[in-house]
Amino acid sequence: SLIKYSYYLCIIKNINKSWLKMAHSKKLFNNQSINKLNMISITFASLLLALFIMIAVFNSYTQYKNDIKLLESEYIKSQKKFIKQETKRVLNYIKYKHKNIGSIPLKQLQNEIVDVIENIRDERDGTGYVFIYTFNGINIADPILKENAGKNLIDFKDPNGKRVIKDLIDISKNSDGGYVNYVWNKPTTNKLSPKVSYAISYKPLNWMIGSGIYLDDIDIVLKKKKDEYYKKISQYLLQTLLLILILFIIGSLIYKYLMSIIQDDIKFIKKASKELESIDTKDISFKDFKQVAYHINIMNDELKDLNKNLEEK
């Protein structure tokens, strides 16, 4: 940000130099009063300050957008990691039960696993539950949609036409499983929401084990971040406007004070030039006006001498 500001200030400085050069060459200030020139300077400075504030706000907004993208990316990444861990935890349990259960019927094994899955899900937010399907698409376990138990959902499609169960089964057969994005009904809101699920297979039983997370939860996180940004930018703008107001008041007082001194110097010079009196440079405040007074004194002395000897000449 400092590099950007330095770059912008260099541009403004160069523009200012070019503008002053052009103004001098074109004699833009001919027949202009000091008051008017000061007002032009103040207006120009105010415009530069406004430009600087706009650049600062724009950079802040750009940083906010980047933070939002990063936050969203990190949130989805962490959620994917979470559902992968949960799914593999259930997979390890299934492996253990299958290898150490003995000659228990498959149906009884399924019932025990379904009972465990039912108790590990978080009922508060309706997410993080584990579902199991056979490679043929038959529902074995779904703690939310229990009425689907035993149904073949291989051809089920979400509102976008994606064959969700088939895609999950296909990607689960990869060595480390995989992720599928789709739209699904969210239990807590009973509305369709974007969702991402991780699925991995347990080939000895021809099962696909999966778990998912609803992505609309990120909206809550992003809204919080957005509110923080607006609060921050509001405070920043308020502080900036307050600073500008203070500087304006101080600048106006200084300007008024300086102009009163300039007016006093000009009065002395005017009076001396009319009455051919010498100007006491101690009464003049500004160095530039002292030089003017010095030359006026010389001129007045010459005029006095001319008037004194005019009749003789």
Short mmCIF file of N, CA and C in Angstrom, two decimals, residues 23 25 49 55 104 140 148 170 298 301 306 308:
data_model
loop_
_atom_site.label_atom_id
_atom_site.label_comp_id
_atom_site.label_asym_id
_atom_site.label_seq_id
_atom_site.Cartn_x
_atom_site.Cartn_y
_atom_site.Cartn_z
N ALA A 23 0.89 26.94 -16.44
CA ALA A 23 0.27 28.16 -15.93
C ALA A 23 1.19 29.36 -16.08
N SER A 25 3.75 29.64 -18.26
CA SER A 25 3.99 29.94 -19.67
C SER A 25 2.77 30.61 -20.32
N LEU A 49 -6.57 15.99 -2.12
CA LEU A 49 -6.86 15.24 -0.90
C LEU A 49 -8.02 14.28 -1.12
N ILE A 55 -8.40 6.92 -3.49
CA ILE A 55 -7.41 5.85 -3.74
C ILE A 55 -7.29 4.95 -2.51
N ILE A 104 -21.43 -62.88 11.55
CA ILE A 104 -22.70 -62.16 11.73
C ILE A 104 -23.32 -61.89 10.36
N ILE A 140 -28.28 -47.62 1.95
CA ILE A 140 -28.12 -48.46 3.14
C ILE A 140 -28.30 -47.64 4.41
N ASN A 148 -35.63 -43.39 2.63
CA ASN A 148 -34.95 -43.86 1.42
C ASN A 148 -34.22 -45.19 1.61
N ASP A 170 -19.01 -43.30 -8.35
CA ASP A 170 -17.90 -43.36 -9.30
C ASP A 170 -16.61 -42.78 -8.72
N ILE A 298 12.93 54.45 -2.74
CA ILE A 298 13.88 55.03 -3.69
C ILE A 298 13.13 55.90 -4.71
N ASP A 301 11.88 59.11 -3.08
CA ASP A 301 12.96 60.08 -2.90
C ASP A 301 13.29 60.79 -4.20
N LEU A 306 12.75 65.53 -7.59
CA LEU A 306 12.30 66.09 -8.87
C LEU A 306 11.33 67.24 -8.64
N LYS A 308 11.08 69.13 -5.96
CA LYS A 308 11.74 70.23 -5.29
C LYS A 308 12.49 71.11 -6.32
#
